[in-house]
mmCIF file with all atom_site columns, C-alpha atoms in Angstrom:
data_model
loop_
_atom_site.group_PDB
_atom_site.id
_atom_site.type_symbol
_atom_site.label_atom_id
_atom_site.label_alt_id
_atom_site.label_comp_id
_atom_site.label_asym_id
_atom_site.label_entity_id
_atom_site.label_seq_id
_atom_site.pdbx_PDB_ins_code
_atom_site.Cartn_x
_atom_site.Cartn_y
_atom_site.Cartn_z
_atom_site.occupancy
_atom_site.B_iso_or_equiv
_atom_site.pdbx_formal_charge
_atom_site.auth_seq_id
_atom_site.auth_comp_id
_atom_site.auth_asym_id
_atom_site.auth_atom_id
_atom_site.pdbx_PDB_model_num
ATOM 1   C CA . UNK A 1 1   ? 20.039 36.678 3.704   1.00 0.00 ? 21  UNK A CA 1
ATOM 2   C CA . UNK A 1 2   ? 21.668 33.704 1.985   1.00 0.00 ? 22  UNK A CA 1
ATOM 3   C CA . UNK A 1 3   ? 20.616 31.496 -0.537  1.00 0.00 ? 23  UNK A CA 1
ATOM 4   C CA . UNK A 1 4   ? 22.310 27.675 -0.437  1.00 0.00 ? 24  UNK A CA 1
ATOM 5   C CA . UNK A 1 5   ? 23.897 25.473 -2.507  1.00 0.00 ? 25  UNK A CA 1
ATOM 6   C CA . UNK A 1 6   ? 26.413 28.588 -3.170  1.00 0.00 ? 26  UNK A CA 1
ATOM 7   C CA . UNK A 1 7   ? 27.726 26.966 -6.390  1.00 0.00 ? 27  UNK A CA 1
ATOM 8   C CA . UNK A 1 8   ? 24.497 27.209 -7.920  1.00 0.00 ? 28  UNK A CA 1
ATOM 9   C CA . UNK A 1 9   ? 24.131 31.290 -6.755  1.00 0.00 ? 29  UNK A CA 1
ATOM 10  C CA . UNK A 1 10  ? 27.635 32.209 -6.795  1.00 0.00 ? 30  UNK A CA 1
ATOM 11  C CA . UNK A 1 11  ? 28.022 35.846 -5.992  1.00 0.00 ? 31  UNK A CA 1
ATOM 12  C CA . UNK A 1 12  ? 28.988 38.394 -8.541  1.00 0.00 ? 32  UNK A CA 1
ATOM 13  C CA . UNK A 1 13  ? 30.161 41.924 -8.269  1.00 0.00 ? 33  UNK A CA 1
ATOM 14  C CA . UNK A 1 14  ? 30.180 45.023 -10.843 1.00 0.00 ? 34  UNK A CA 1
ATOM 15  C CA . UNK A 1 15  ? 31.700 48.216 -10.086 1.00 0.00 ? 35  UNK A CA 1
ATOM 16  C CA . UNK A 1 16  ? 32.503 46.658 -6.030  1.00 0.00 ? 36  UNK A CA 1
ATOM 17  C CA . UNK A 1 17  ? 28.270 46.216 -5.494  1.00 0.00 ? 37  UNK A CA 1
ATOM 18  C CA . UNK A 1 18  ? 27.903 42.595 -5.373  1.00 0.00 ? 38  UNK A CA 1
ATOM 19  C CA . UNK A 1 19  ? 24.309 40.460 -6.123  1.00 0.00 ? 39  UNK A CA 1
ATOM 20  C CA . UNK A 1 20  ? 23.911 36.635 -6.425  1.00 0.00 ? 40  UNK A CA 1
ATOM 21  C CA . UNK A 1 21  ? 23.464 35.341 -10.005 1.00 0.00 ? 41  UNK A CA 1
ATOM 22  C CA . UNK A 1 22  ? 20.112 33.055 -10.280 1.00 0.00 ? 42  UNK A CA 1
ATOM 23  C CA . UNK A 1 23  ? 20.804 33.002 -14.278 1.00 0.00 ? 43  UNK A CA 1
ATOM 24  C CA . UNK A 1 24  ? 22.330 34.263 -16.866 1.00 0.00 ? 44  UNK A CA 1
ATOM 25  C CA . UNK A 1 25  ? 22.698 33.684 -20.965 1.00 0.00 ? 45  UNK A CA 1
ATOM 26  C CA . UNK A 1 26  ? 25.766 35.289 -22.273 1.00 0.00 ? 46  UNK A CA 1
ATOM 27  C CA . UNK A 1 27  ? 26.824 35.803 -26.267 1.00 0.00 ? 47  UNK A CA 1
ATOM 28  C CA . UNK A 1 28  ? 29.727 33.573 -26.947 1.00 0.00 ? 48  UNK A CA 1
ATOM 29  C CA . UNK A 1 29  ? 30.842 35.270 -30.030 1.00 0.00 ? 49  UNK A CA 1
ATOM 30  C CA . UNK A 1 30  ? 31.153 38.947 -28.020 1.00 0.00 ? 50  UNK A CA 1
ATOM 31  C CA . UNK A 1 31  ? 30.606 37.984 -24.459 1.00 0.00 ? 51  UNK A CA 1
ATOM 32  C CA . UNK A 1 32  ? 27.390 39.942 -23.994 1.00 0.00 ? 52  UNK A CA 1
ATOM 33  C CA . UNK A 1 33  ? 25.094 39.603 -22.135 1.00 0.00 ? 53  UNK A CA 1
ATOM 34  C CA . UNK A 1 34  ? 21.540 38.016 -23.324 1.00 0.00 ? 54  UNK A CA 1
ATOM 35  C CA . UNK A 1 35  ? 19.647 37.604 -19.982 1.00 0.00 ? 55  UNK A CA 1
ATOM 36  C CA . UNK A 1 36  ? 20.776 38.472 -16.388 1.00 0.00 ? 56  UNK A CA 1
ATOM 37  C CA . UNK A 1 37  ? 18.988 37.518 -12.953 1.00 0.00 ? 57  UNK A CA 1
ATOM 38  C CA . UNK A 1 38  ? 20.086 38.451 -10.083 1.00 0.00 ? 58  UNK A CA 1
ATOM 39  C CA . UNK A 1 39  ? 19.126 38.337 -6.302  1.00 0.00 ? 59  UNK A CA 1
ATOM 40  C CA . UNK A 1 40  ? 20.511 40.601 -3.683  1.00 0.00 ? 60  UNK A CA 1
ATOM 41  C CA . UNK A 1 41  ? 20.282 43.806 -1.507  1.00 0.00 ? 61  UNK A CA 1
ATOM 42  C CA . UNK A 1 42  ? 17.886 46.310 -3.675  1.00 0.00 ? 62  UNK A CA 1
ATOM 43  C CA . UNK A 1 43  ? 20.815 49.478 -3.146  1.00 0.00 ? 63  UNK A CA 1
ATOM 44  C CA . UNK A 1 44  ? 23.041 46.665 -4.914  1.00 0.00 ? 64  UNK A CA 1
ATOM 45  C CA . UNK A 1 45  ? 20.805 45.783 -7.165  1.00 0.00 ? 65  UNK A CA 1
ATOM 46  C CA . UNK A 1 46  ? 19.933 49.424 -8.807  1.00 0.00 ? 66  UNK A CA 1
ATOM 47  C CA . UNK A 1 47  ? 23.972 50.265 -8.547  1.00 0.00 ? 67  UNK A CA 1
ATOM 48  C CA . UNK A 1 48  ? 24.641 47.058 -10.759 1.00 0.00 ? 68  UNK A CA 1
ATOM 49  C CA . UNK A 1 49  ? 21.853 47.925 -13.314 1.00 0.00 ? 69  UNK A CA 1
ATOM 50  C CA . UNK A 1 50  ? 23.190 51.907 -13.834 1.00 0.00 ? 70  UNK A CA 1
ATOM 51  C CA . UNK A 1 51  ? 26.218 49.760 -14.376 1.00 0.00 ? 71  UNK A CA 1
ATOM 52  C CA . UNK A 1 52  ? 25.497 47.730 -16.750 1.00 0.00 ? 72  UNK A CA 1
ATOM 53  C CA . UNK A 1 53  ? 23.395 50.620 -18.654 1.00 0.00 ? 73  UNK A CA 1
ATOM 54  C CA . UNK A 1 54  ? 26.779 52.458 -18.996 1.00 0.00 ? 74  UNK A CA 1
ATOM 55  C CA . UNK A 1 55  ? 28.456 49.044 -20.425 1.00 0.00 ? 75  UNK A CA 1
ATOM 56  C CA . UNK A 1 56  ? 30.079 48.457 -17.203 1.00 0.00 ? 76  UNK A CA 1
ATOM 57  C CA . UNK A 1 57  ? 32.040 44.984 -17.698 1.00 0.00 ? 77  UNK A CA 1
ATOM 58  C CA . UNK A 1 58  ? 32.521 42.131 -14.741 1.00 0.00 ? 78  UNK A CA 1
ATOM 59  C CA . UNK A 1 59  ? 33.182 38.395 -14.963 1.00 0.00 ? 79  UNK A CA 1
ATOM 60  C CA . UNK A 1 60  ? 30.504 35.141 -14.344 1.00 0.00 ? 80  UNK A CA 1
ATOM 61  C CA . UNK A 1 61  ? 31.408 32.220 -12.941 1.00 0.00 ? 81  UNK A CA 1
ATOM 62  C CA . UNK A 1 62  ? 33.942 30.913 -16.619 1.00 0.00 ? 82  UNK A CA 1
ATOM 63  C CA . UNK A 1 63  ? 33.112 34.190 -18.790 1.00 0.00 ? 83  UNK A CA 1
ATOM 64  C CA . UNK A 1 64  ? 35.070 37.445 -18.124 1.00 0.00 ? 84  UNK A CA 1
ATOM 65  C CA . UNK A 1 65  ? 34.781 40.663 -20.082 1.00 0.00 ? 85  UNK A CA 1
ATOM 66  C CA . UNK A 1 66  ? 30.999 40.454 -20.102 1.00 0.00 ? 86  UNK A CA 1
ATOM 67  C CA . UNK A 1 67  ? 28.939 43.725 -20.639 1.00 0.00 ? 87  UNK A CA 1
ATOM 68  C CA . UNK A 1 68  ? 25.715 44.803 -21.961 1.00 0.00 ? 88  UNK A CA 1
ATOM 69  C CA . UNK A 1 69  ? 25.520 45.863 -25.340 1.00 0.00 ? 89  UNK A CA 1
ATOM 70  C CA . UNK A 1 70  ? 23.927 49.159 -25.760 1.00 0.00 ? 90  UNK A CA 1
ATOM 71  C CA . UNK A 1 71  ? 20.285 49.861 -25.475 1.00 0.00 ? 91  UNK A CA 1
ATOM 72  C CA . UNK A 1 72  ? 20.152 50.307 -29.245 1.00 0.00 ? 92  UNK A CA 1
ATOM 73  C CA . UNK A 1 73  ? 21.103 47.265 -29.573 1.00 0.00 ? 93  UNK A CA 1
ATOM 74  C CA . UNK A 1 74  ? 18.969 45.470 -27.698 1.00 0.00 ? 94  UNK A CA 1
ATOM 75  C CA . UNK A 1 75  ? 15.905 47.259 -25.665 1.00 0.00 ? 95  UNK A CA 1
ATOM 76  C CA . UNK A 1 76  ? 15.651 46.140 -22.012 1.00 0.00 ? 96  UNK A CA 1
ATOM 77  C CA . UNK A 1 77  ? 12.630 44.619 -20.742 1.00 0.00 ? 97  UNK A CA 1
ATOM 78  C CA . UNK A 1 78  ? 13.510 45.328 -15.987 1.00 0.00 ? 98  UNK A CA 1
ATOM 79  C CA . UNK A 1 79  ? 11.566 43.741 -13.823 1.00 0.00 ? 99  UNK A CA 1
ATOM 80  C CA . UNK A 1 80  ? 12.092 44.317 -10.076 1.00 0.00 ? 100 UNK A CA 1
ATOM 81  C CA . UNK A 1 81  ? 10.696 42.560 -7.670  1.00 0.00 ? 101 UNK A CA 1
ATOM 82  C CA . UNK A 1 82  ? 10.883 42.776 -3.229  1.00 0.00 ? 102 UNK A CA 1
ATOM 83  C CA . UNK A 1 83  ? 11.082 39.669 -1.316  1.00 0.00 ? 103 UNK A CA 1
ATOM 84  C CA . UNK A 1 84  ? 9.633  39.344 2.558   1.00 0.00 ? 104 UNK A CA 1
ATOM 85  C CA . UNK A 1 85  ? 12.790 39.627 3.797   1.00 0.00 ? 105 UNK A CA 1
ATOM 86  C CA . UNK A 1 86  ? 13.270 43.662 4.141   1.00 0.00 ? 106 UNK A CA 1
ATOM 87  C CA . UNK A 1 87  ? 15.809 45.673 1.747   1.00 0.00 ? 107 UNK A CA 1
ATOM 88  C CA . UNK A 1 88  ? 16.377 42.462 -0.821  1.00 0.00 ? 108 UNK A CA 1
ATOM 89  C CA . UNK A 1 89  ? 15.039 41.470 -3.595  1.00 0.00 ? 109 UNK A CA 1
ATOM 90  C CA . UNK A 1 90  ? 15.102 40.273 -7.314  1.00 0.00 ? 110 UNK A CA 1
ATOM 91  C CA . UNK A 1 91  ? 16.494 41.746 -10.498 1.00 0.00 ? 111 UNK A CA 1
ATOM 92  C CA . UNK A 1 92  ? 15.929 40.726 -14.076 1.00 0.00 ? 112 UNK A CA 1
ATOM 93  C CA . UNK A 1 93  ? 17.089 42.022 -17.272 1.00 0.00 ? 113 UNK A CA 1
ATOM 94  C CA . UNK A 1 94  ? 15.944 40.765 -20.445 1.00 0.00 ? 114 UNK A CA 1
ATOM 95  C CA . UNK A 1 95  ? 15.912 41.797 -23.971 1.00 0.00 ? 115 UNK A CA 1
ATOM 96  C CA . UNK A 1 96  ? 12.414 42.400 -26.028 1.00 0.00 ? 116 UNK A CA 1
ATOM 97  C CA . UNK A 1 97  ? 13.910 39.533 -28.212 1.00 0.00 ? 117 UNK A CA 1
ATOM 98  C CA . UNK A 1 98  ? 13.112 37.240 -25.846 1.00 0.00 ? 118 UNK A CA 1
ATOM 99  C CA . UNK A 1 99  ? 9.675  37.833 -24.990 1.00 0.00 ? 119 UNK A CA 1
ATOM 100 C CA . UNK A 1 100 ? 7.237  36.459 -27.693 1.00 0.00 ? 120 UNK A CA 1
ATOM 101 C CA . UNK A 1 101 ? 4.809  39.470 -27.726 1.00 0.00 ? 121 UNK A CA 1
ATOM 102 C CA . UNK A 1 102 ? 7.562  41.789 -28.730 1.00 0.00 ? 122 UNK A CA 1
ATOM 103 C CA . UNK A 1 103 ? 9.377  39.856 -31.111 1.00 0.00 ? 123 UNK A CA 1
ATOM 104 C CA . UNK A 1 104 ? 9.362  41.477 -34.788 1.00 0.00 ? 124 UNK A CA 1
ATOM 105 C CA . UNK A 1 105 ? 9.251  39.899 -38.189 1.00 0.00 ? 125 UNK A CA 1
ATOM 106 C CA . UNK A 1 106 ? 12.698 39.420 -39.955 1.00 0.00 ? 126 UNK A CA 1
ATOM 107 C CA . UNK A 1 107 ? 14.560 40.205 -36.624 1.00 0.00 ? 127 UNK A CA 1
ATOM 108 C CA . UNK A 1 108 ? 16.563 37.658 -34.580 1.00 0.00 ? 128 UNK A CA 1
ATOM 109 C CA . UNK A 1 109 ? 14.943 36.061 -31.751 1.00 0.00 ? 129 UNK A CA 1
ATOM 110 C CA . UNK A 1 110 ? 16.117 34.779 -28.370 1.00 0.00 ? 130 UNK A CA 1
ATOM 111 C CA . UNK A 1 111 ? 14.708 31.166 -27.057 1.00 0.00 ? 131 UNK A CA 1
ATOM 112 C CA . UNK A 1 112 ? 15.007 31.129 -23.464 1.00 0.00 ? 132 UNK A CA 1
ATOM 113 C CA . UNK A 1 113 ? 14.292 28.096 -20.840 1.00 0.00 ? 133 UNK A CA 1
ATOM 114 C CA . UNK A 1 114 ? 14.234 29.300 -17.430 1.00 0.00 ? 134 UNK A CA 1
ATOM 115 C CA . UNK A 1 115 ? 15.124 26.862 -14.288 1.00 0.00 ? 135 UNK A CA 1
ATOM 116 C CA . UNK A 1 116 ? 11.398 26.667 -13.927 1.00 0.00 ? 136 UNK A CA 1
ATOM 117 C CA . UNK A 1 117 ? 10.716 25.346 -17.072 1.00 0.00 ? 137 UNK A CA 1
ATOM 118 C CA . UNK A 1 118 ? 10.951 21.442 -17.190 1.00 0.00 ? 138 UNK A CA 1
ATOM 119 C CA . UNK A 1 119 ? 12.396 21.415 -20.180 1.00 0.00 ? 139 UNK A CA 1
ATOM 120 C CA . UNK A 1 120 ? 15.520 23.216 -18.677 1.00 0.00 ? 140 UNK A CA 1
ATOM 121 C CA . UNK A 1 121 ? 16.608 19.977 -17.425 1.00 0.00 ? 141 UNK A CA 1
ATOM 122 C CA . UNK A 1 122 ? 16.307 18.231 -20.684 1.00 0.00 ? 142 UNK A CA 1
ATOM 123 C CA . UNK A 1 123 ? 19.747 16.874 -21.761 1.00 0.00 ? 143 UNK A CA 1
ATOM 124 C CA . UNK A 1 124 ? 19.203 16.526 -25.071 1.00 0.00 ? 144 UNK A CA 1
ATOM 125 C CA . UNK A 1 125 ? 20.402 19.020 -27.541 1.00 0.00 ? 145 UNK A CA 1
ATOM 126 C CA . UNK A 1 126 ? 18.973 17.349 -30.736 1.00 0.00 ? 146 UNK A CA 1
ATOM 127 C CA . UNK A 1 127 ? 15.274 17.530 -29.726 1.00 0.00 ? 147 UNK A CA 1
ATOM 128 C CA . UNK A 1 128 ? 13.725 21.270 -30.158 1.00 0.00 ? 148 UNK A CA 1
ATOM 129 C CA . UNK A 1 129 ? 12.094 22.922 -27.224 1.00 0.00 ? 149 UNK A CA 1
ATOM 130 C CA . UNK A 1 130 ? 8.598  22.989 -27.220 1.00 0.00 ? 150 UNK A CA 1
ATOM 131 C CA . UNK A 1 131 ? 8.211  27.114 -27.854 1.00 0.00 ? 151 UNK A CA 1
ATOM 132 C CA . UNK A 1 132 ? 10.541 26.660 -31.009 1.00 0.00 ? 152 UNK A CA 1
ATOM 133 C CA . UNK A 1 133 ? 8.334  26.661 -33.732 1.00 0.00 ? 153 UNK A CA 1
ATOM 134 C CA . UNK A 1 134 ? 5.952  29.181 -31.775 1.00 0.00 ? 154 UNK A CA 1
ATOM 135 C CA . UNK A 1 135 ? 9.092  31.347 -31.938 1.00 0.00 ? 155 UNK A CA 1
ATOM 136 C CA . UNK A 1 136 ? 10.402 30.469 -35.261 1.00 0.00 ? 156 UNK A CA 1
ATOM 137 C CA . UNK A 1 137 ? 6.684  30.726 -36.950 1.00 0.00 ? 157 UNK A CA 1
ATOM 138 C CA . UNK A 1 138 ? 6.368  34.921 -35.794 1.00 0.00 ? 158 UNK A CA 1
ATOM 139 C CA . UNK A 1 139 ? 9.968  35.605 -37.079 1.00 0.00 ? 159 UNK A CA 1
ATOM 140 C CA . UNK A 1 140 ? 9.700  34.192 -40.607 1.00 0.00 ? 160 UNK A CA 1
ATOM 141 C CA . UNK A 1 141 ? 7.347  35.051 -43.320 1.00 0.00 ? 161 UNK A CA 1
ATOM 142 C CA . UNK A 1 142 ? 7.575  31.613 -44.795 1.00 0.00 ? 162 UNK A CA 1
ATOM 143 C CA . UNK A 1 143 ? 4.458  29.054 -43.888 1.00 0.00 ? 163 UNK A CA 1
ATOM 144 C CA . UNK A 1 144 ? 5.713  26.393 -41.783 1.00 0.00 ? 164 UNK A CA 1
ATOM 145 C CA . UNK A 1 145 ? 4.133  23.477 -40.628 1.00 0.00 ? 165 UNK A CA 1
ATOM 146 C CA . UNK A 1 146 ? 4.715  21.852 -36.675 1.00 0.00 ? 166 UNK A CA 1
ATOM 147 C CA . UNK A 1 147 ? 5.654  18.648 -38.296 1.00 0.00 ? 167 UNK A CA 1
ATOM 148 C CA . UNK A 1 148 ? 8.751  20.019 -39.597 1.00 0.00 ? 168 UNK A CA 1
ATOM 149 C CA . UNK A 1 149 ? 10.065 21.463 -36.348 1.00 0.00 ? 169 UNK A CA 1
ATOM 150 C CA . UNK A 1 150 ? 12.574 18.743 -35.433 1.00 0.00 ? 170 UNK A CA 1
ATOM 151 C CA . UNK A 1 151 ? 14.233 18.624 -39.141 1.00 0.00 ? 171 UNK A CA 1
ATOM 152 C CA . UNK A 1 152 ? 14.311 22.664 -38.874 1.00 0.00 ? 172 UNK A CA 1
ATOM 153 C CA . UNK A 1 153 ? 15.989 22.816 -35.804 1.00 0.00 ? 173 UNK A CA 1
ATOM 154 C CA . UNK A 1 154 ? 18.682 19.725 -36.858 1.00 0.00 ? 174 UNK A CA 1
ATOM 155 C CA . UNK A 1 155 ? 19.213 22.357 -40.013 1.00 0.00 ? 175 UNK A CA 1
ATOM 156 C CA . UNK A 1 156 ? 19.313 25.663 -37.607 1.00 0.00 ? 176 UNK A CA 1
ATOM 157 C CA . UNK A 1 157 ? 21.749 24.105 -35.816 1.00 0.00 ? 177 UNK A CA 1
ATOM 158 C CA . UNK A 1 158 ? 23.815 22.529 -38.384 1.00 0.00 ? 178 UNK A CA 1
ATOM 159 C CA . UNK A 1 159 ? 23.635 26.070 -40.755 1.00 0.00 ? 179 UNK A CA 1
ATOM 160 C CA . UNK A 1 160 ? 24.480 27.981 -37.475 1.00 0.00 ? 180 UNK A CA 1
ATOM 161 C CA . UNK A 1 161 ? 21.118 30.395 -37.787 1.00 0.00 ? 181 UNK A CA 1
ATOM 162 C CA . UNK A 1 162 ? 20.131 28.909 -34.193 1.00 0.00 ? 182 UNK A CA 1
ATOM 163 C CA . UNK A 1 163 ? 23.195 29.562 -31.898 1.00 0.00 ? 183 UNK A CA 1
ATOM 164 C CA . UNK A 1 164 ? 23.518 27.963 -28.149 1.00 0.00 ? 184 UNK A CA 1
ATOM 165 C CA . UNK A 1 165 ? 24.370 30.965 -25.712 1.00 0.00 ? 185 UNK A CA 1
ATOM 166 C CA . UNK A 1 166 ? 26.671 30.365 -22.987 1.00 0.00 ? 186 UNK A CA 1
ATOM 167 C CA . UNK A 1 167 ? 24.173 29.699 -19.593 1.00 0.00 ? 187 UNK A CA 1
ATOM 168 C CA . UNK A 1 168 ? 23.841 29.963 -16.076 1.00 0.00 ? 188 UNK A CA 1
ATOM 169 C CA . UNK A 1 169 ? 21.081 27.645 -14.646 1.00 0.00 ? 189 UNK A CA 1
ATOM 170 C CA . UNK A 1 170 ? 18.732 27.722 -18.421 1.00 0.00 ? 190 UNK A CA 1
ATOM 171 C CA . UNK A 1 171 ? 19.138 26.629 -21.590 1.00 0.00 ? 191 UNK A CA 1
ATOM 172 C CA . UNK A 1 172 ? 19.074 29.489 -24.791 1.00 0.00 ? 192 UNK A CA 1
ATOM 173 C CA . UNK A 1 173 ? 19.943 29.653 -28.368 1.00 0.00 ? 193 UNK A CA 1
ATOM 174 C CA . UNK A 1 174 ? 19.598 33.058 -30.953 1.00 0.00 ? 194 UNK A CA 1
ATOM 175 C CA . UNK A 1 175 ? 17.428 32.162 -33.488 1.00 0.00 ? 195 UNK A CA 1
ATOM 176 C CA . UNK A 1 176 ? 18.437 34.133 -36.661 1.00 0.00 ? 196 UNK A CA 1
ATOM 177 C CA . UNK A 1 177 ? 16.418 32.405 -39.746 1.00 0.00 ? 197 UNK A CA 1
ATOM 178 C CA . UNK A 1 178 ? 17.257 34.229 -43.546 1.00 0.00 ? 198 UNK A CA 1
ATOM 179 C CA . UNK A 1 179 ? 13.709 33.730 -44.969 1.00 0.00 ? 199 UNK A CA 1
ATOM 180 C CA . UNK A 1 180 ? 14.634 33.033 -48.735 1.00 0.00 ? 200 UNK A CA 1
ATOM 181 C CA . UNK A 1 181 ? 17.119 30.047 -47.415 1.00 0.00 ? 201 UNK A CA 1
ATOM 182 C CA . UNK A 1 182 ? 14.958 28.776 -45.461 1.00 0.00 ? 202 UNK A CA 1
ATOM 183 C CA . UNK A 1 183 ? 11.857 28.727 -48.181 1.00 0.00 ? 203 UNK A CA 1
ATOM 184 C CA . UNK A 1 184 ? 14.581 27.257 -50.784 1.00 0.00 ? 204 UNK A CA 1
ATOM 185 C CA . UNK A 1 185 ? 15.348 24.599 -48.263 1.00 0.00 ? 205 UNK A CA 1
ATOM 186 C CA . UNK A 1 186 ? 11.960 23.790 -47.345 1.00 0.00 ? 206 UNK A CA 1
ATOM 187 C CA . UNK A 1 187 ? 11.275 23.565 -51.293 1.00 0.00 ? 207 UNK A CA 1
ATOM 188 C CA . UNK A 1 188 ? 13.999 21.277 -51.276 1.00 0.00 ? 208 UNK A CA 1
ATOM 189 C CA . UNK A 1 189 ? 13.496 18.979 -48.783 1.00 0.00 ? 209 UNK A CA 1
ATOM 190 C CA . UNK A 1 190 ? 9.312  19.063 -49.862 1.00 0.00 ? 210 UNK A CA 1
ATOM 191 C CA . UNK A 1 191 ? 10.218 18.221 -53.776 1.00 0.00 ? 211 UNK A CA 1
ATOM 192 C CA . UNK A 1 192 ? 12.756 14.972 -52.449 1.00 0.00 ? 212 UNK A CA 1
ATOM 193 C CA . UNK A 1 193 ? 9.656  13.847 -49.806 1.00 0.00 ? 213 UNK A CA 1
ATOM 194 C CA . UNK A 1 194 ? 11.906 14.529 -46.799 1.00 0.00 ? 214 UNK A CA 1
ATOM 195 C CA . UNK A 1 195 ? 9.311  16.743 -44.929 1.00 0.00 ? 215 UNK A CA 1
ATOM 196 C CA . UNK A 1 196 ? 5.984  15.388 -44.850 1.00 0.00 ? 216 UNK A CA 1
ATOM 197 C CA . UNK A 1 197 ? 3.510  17.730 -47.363 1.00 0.00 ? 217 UNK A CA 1
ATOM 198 C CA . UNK A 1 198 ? 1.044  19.385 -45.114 1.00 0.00 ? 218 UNK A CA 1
ATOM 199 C CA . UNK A 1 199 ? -1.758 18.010 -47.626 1.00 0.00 ? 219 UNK A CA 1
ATOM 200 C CA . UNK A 1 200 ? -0.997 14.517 -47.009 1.00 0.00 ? 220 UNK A CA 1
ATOM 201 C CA . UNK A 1 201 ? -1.249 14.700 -43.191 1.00 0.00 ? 221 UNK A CA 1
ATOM 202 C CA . UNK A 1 202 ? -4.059 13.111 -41.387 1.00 0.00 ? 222 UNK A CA 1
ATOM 203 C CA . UNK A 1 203 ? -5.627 16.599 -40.031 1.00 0.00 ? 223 UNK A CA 1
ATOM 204 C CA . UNK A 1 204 ? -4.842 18.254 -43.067 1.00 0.00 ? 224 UNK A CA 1
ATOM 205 C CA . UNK A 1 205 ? -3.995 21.647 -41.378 1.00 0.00 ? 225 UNK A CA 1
ATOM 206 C CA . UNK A 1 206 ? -1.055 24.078 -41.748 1.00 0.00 ? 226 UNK A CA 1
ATOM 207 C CA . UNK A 1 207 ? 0.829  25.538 -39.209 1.00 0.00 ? 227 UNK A CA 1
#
């Protein structure tokens, strides 16, 4: 089997078993791993994953010393999956951070574009993806309101509570709001008319 252009699945190898990467999201404070996807032979594929559960480390293509960070840490959401051609198949490993049904209140969040989505090709790094208020709205107690998304995100950004992760084929950030700063600076930005005051807008509904 063999997947083509080889720059965009470059092959990997943990522990001498060896996969091709279809995506990855890696920590860039720590060099863990966030979000792994790998294709390959399904022997390989269970070897590497026992590896990575013991915090095995191995390089991607520009990151070396990557490993995953205990289970403790962050809970592991594997989903295996055969492909017509017999003895391969697909591997993904993802944290319950990043899936929005098991995302808790007060806990850091992972946003995650996969190739799929359109938006993964989006260039732009000052416009917020489409799920981040969706996201941002379960994590925080504070009420927000969709018009305020793109001035929250500007802020995450620029206050370093949303973090860009280092990424394979997607786009992904850590979202990691403190509720009372972010009330105080919606407060702030309400009280000097630089968010619009859910009252005064024309469907006069909160998020």
């Amino acid at each position: 089997m063999s997947l083509a252009p080889s720059d965009h699945f470059p092959p990997i190898t943990i522990e001498g078993f060896s996969a091709h990467l279809l995506a990855s999201a890696v920590d860039p404070a720590d060099h863990t791993l966030v979000m792994l996807a790998l294709c390959g032979r399904i022997s390989h594929l269970e070897a590497m994953s026992a590896c990575l559960a013991i915090q095995s480390t191995f390089s991607l293509p520009g990151i070396d010393g990557v490993r995953w960070p205990g289970n403790t840490v962050r809970p592991l959401i594997t989903l295996r999956q055969r492909l017509d051609h017999p003895g391969f198949g697909t591997l993904l490993l993802l944290p319950h951070r990043a899936s929005p049904t098991l995302m808790r209140l007060h806990e850091p969040a992972y946003l995650i574009i996969p190739p799929i989505d359109p938006e993964c090709a989006l260039s732009d790094p000052l416009t917020p993806p489409s799920r981040f208020f969706t996201i941002l709205n379960q994590i925080v107690e504070t009420p927000l309101h969709a018009s305020w998304a793109p001035a929250l995100w500007l802020w995450g950004l620029e206050a370093g509570w949303i973090r860009p992760l280092l990424t394979h084929r997607l786009r992904a950030w850590e979202l990691a709001p403190d509720d009372e700063h972010l009330r105080d600076w919606i407060g702030e930005r309400l009280r000097a008319r630089l968010l619009p005051v859910p009252s005064a807008i024309t469907d006069g509904v909160a998020a």
